[in-house]
Coordinates of C-alpha atoms in Angstrom, one line a residue:
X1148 CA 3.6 27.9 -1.0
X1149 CA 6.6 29.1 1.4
X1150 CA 10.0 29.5 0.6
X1151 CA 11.7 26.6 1.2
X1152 CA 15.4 26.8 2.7
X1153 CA 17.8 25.5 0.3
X1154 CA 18.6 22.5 2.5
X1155 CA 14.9 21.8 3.6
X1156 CA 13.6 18.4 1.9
X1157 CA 10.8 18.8 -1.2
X1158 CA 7.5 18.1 -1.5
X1159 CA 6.5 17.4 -4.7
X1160 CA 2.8 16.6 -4.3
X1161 CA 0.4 18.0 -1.7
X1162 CA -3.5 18.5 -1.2
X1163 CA -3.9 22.6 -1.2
X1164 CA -7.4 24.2 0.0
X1165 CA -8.7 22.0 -2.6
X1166 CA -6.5 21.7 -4.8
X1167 CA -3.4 19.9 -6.1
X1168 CA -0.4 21.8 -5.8
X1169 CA 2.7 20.7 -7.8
X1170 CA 6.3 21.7 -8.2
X1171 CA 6.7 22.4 -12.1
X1172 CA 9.9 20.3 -12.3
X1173 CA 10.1 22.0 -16.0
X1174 CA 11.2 25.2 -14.1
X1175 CA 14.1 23.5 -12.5
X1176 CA 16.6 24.5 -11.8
X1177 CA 15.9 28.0 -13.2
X1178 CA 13.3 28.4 -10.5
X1179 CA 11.0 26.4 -7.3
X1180 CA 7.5 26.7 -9.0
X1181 CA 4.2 25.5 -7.7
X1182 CA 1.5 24.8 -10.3
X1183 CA -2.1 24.3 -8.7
X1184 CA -4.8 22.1 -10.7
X1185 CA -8.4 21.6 -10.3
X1186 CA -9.3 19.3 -12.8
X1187 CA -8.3 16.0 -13.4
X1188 CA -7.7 17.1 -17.4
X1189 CA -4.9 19.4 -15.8
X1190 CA -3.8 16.5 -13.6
X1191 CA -3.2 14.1 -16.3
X1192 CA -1.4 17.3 -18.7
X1193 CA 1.2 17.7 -15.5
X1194 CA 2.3 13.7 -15.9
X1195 CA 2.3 13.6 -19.7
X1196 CA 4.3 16.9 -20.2
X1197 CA 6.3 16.2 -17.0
X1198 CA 5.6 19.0 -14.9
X1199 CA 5.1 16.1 -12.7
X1200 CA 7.4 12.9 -13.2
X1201 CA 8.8 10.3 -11.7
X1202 CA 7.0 6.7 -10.6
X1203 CA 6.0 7.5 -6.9
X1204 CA 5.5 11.1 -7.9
X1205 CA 3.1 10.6 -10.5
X1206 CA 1.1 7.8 -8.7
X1207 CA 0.1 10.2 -5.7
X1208 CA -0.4 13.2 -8.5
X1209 CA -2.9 10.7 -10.2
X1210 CA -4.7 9.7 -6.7
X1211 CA -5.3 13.5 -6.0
X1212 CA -6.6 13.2 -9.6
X1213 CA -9.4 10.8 -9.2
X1214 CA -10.5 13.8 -6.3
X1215 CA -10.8 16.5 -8.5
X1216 CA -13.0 14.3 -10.8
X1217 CA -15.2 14.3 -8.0
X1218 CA -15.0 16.9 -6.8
X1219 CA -16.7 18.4 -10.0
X1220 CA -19.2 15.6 -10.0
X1221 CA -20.7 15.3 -13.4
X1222 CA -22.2 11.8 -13.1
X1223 CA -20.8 8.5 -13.0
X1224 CA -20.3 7.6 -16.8
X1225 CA -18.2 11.2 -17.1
X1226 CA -15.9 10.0 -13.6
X1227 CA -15.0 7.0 -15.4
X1228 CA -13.8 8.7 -17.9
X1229 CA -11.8 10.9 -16.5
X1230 CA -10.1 7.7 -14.3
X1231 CA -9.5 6.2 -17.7
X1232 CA -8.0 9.3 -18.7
X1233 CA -5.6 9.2 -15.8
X1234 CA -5.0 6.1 -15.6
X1235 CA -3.5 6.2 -19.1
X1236 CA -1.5 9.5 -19.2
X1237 CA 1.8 7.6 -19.1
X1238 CA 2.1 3.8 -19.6
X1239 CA 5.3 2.9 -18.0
X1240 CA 5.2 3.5 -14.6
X1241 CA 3.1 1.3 -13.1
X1242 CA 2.6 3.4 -9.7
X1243 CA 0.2 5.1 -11.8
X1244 CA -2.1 2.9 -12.5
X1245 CA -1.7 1.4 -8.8
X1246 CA -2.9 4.7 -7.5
X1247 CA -5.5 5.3 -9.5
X1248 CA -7.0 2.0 -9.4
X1249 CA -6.7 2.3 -5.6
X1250 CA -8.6 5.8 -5.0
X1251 CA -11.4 4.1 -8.0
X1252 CA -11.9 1.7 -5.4
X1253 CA -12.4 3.4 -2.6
X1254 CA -15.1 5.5 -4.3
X1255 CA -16.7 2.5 -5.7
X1256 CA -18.9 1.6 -2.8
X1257 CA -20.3 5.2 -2.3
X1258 CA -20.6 5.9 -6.0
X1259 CA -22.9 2.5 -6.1
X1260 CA -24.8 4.1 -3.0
X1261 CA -25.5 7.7 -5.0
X1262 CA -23.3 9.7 -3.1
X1263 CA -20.3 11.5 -4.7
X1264 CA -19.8 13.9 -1.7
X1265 CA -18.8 10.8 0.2
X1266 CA -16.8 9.1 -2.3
X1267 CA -14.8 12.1 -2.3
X1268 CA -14.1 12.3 1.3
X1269 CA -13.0 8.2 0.9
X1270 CA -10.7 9.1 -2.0
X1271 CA -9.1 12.4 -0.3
X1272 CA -8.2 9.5 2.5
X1273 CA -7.3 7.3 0.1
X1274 CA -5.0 9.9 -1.6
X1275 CA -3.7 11.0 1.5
X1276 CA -2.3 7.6 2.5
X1277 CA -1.2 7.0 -0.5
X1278 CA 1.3 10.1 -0.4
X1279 CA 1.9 9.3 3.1
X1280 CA 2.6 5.4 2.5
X1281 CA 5.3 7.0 -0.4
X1282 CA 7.0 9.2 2.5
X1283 CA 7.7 6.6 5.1
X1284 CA 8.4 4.0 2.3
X1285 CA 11.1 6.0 1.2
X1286 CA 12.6 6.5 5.0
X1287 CA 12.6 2.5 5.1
X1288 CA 13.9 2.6 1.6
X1289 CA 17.7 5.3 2.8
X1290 CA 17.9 3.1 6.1
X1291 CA 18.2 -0.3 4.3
X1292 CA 20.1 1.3 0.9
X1293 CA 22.7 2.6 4.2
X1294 CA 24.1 -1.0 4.2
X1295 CA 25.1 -1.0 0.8
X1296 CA 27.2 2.1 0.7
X1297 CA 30.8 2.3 2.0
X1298 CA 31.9 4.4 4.2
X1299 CA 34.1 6.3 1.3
X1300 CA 32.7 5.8 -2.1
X1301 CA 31.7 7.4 -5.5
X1302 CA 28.5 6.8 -6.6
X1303 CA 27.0 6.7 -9.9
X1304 CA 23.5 7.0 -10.7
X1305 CA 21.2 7.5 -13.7
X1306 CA 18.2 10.3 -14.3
X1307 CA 16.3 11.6 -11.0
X1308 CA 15.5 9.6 -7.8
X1309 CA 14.7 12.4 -5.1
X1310 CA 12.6 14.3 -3.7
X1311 CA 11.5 15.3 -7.1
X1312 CA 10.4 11.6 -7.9
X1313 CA 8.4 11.2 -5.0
X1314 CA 6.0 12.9 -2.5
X1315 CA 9.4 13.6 -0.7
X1316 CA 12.2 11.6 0.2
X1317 CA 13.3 9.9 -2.9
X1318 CA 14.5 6.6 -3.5
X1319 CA 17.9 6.1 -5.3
X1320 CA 18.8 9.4 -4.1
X1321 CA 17.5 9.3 -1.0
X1322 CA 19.8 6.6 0.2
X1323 CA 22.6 8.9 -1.1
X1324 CA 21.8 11.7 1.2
X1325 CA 21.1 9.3 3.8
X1326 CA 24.3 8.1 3.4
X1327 CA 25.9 11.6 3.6
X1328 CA 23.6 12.9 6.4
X1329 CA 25.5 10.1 8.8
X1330 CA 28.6 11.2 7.8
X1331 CA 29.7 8.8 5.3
X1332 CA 32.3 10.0 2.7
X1333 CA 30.2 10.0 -0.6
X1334 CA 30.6 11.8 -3.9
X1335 CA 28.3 11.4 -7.0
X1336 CA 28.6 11.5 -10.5
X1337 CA 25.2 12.4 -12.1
X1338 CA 24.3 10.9 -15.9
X1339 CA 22.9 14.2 -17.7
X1340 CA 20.5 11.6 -18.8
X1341 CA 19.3 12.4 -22.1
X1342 CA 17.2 13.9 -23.8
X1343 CA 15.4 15.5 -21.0
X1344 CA 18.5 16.0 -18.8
X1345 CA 17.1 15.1 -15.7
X1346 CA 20.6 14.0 -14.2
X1347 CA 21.9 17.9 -15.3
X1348 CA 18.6 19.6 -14.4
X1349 CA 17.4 17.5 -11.1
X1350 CA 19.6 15.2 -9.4
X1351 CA 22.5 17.8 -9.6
X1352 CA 20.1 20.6 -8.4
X1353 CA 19.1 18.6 -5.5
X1354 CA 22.1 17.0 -4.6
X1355 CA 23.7 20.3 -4.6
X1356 CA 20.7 21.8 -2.1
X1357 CA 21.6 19.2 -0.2
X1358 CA 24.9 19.6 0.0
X1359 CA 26.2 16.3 -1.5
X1360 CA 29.7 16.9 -3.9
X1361 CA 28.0 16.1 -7.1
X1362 CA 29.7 16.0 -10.9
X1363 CA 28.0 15.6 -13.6
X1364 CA 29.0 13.8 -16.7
X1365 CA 27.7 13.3 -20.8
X1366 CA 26.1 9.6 -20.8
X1367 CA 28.6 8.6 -22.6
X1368 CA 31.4 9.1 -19.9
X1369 CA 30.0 6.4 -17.5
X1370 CA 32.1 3.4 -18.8
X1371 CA 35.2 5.0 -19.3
X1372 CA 35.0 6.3 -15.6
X1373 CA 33.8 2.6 -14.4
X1374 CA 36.7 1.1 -16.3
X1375 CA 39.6 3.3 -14.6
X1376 CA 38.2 2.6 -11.1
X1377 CA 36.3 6.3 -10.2
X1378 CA 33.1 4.6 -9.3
X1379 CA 32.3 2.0 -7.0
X1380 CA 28.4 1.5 -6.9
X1381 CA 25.7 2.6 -8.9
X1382 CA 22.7 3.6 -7.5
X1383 CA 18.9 3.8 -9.5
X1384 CA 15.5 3.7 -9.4
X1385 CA 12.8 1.8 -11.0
X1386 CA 9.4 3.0 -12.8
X1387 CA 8.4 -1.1 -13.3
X1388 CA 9.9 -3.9 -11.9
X1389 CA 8.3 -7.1 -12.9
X1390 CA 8.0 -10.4 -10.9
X1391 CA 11.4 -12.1 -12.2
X1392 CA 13.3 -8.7 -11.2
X1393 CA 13.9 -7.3 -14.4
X1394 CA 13.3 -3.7 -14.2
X1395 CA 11.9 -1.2 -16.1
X1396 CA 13.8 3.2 -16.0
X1397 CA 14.7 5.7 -17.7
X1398 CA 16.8 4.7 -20.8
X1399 CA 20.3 4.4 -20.9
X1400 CA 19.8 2.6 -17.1
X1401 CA 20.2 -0.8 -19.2
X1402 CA 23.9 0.0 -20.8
X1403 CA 24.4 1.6 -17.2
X1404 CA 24.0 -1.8 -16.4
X1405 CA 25.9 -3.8 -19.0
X1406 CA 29.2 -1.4 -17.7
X1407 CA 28.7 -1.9 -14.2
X1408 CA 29.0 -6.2 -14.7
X1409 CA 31.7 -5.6 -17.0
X1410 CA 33.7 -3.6 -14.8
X1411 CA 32.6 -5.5 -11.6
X1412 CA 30.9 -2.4 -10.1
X1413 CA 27.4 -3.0 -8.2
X1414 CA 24.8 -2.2 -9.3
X1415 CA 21.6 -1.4 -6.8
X1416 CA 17.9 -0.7 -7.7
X1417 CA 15.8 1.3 -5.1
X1418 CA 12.5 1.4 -5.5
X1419 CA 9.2 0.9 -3.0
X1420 CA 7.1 -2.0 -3.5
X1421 CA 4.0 -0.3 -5.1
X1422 CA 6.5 -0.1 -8.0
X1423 CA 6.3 -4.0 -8.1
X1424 CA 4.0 -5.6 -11.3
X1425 CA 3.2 -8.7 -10.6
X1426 CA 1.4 -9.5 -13.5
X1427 CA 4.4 -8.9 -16.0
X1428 CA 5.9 -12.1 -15.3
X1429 CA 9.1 -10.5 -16.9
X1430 CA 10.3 -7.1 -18.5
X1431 CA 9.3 -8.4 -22.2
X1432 CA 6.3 -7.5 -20.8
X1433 CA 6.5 -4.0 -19.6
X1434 CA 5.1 -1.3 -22.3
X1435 CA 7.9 1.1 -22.6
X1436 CA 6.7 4.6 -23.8
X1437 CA 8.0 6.4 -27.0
X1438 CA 8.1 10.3 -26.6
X1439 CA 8.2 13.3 -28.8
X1440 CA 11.0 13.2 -31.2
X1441 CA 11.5 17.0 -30.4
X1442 CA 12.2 16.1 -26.8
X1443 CA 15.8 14.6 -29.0
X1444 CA 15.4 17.7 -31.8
X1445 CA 15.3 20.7 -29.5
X1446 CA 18.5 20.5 -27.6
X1447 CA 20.8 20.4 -30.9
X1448 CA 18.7 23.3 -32.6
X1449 CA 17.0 21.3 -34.6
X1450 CA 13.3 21.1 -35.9
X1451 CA 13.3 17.8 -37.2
X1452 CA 15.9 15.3 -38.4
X1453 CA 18.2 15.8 -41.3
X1454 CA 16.7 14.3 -44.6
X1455 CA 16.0 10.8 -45.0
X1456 CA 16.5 10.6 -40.9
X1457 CA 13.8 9.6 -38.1
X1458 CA 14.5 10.4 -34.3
X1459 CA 13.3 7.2 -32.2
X1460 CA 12.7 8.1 -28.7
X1461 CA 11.7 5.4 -25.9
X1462 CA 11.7 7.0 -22.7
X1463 CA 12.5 3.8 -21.1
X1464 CA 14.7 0.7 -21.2
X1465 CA 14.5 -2.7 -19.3
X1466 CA 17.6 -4.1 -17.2
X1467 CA 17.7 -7.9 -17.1
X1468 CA 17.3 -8.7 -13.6
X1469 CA 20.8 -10.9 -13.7
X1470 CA 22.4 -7.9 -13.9
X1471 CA 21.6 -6.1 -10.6
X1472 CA 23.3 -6.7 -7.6
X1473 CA 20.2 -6.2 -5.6
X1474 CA 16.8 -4.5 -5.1
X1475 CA 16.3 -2.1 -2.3
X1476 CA 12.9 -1.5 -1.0
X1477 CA 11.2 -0.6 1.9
X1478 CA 10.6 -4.2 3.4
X1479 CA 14.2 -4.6 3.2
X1480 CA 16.8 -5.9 0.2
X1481 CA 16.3 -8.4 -2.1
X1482 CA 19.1 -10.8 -3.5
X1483 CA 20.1 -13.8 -5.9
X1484 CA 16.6 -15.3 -6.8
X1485 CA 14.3 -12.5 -7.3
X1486 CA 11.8 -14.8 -8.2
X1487 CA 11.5 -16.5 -5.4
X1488 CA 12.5 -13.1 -3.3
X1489 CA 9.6 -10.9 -4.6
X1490 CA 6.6 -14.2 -4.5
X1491 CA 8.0 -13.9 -0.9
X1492 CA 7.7 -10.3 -0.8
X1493 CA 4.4 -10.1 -1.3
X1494 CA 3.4 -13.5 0.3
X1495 CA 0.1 -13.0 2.8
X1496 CA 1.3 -11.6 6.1
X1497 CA 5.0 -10.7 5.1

């Protein structure tokens, strides 16, 4: 891969010669790594260990997955396995298991016919307009979020939602730049969001390639700064969002949330459609993940807990869906009955 100029957008998954090529986001923002895989064991590693992350991200990362099974054809009974396998590295984001059942499905009918060599081709396509699907959704996604950003404001938002997140574009953050690109007056305070400190480590590192005045502040600090008037919109993403609009991201998003109504500061979601679950009729029905109790340990020096403690670590939260202002995807925004706004969304022909 090329150098990329520090202003030049990301992209975070691509189709290389064969392989899949990924920015390690572990790197960042010591270094802009690549990491190429060729099997879909490698593939699912990336997404559980994060050298891939982020909803839309890991979606496409998991399509290209489904190829390299194939690619390496070892019959039928072994390709299922591996699509279990990625189908399952992280249960949260449910662009994951949209992408993967997608590129399944479009090898289904060759794989019944005997012939992996085509299946592949149909799942490369498949793949491919998946990632490309990601990249215009998220144009749609800044144009729309543009209406909801003043023409001087300081925005808050919460973990990573940028290029990073997404095949390239971002969501959350892409509105942001969008909203700086045309000239709008916009600073950003960044949560660290921990205990991976992808506010710190991401947003800040691509907000600041981009050019965007960007602060970042300890969790913690969000309220106070809400509650003396420094912020005037908050700005996330989703990994879930189920069909009464309650939505599923990184944790901490939820008292994010709680601040914002208290303090009478909007409080937007942005997040494509394919992030959409349908079948969890609300977020009580979302599985959130729990993570490594190290991921907490590490950064305070420490192995493990001090005795007779226990380190719980759920990598995701769920926002009741009364407490966001409104939902910003690619179709356009949604507002006040998200029930009847998201049966709409994806009503026949809309």
């Amino acid at each position: 891969m090329s150098e990329i100029p520090d202003n030049a957008p990301l992209r975070t998954v691509e189709w290389v010669d064969g392989q899949l090529a990924l920015i390690d986001q572990t790197r960042i923002p010591l270094a802009l790594e690549y990491v190429r895989l060729s099997t879909p064991e490698e593939v699912e590693a990336a997404i559980r260990t994060m050298v891939v992350r982020g909803a839309p991200a890991i979606g496409a990362a998991a399509a290209y997955g489904v190829a390299l099974a194939l690619q390496r054809w070892n019959g039928r009974d072994a390709f299922e396995r591996d699509v279990q396998r990625l189908r399952d590295a992280r249960p949260t984001a449910v662009n994951l298991r949209w992408a993967v059942d997608r590129a399944a499905s479009a090898a289904a009918p060759w794989l019944d016919r005997e012939d992996p060599a085509g299946a592949l081709e149909a799942v490369l396509r498949e793949a491919h307009a998946i990632a490309r699907e990601d990249e215009e959704a998220n144009r749609s996604i800044a144009r729309h979020g543009l209406h909801l950003v003043p023409e001087d404001s300081t925005i808050l938002t919460h973990c990573n939602t940028g290029d990073l997140a997404t095949v390239t574009g971002g969501t959350a953050l892409g509105i942001i730049r969008e909203a700086f690109r045309t000239g709008r007056r916009v600073r950003v305070f960044a949560d660290e969001t921990r205990p991976r400190f992808q506010g710190l480590k991401l947003t800040a590192w691509e907000l600041g390639r981009a050019g965007v005045p960007v602060t970042v502040i300890p969790d913690g600090a969000a309220a106070s700064l809400m509650k003396s008037g420094q912020v005037d919109l908050v700005i996330v993403g989703a990994d879930r969002i189920a069909a009464n609009g309650d939505v599923a991201n990184k944790i901490g998003t939820y008292s994010v949330a709680v601040c914002a109504r208290a303090h009478g500061v909007p409080f937007y979601v942005a997040a494509p459609t394919s992030t959409f679950d349908l079948s969890c009729p609300t977020g009580q029905s979302i599985p959130i993940e729990e993570r490594d109790a190290l991921e907490v340990l590490e950064p305070a020096g420490l192995e493990a807990p001090p005795p007779g403690a226990r380190v719980f670590n759920p990598a995701f939260d769920v926002t009741p869906a009364d407490l966001v202002s409104a939902i910003v995807t690619e179709k356009g925004i949604l507002q006040g009955d998200y029930v009847r706004a998201i049966r709409d969304l994806f009503a026949p022909g809309a």
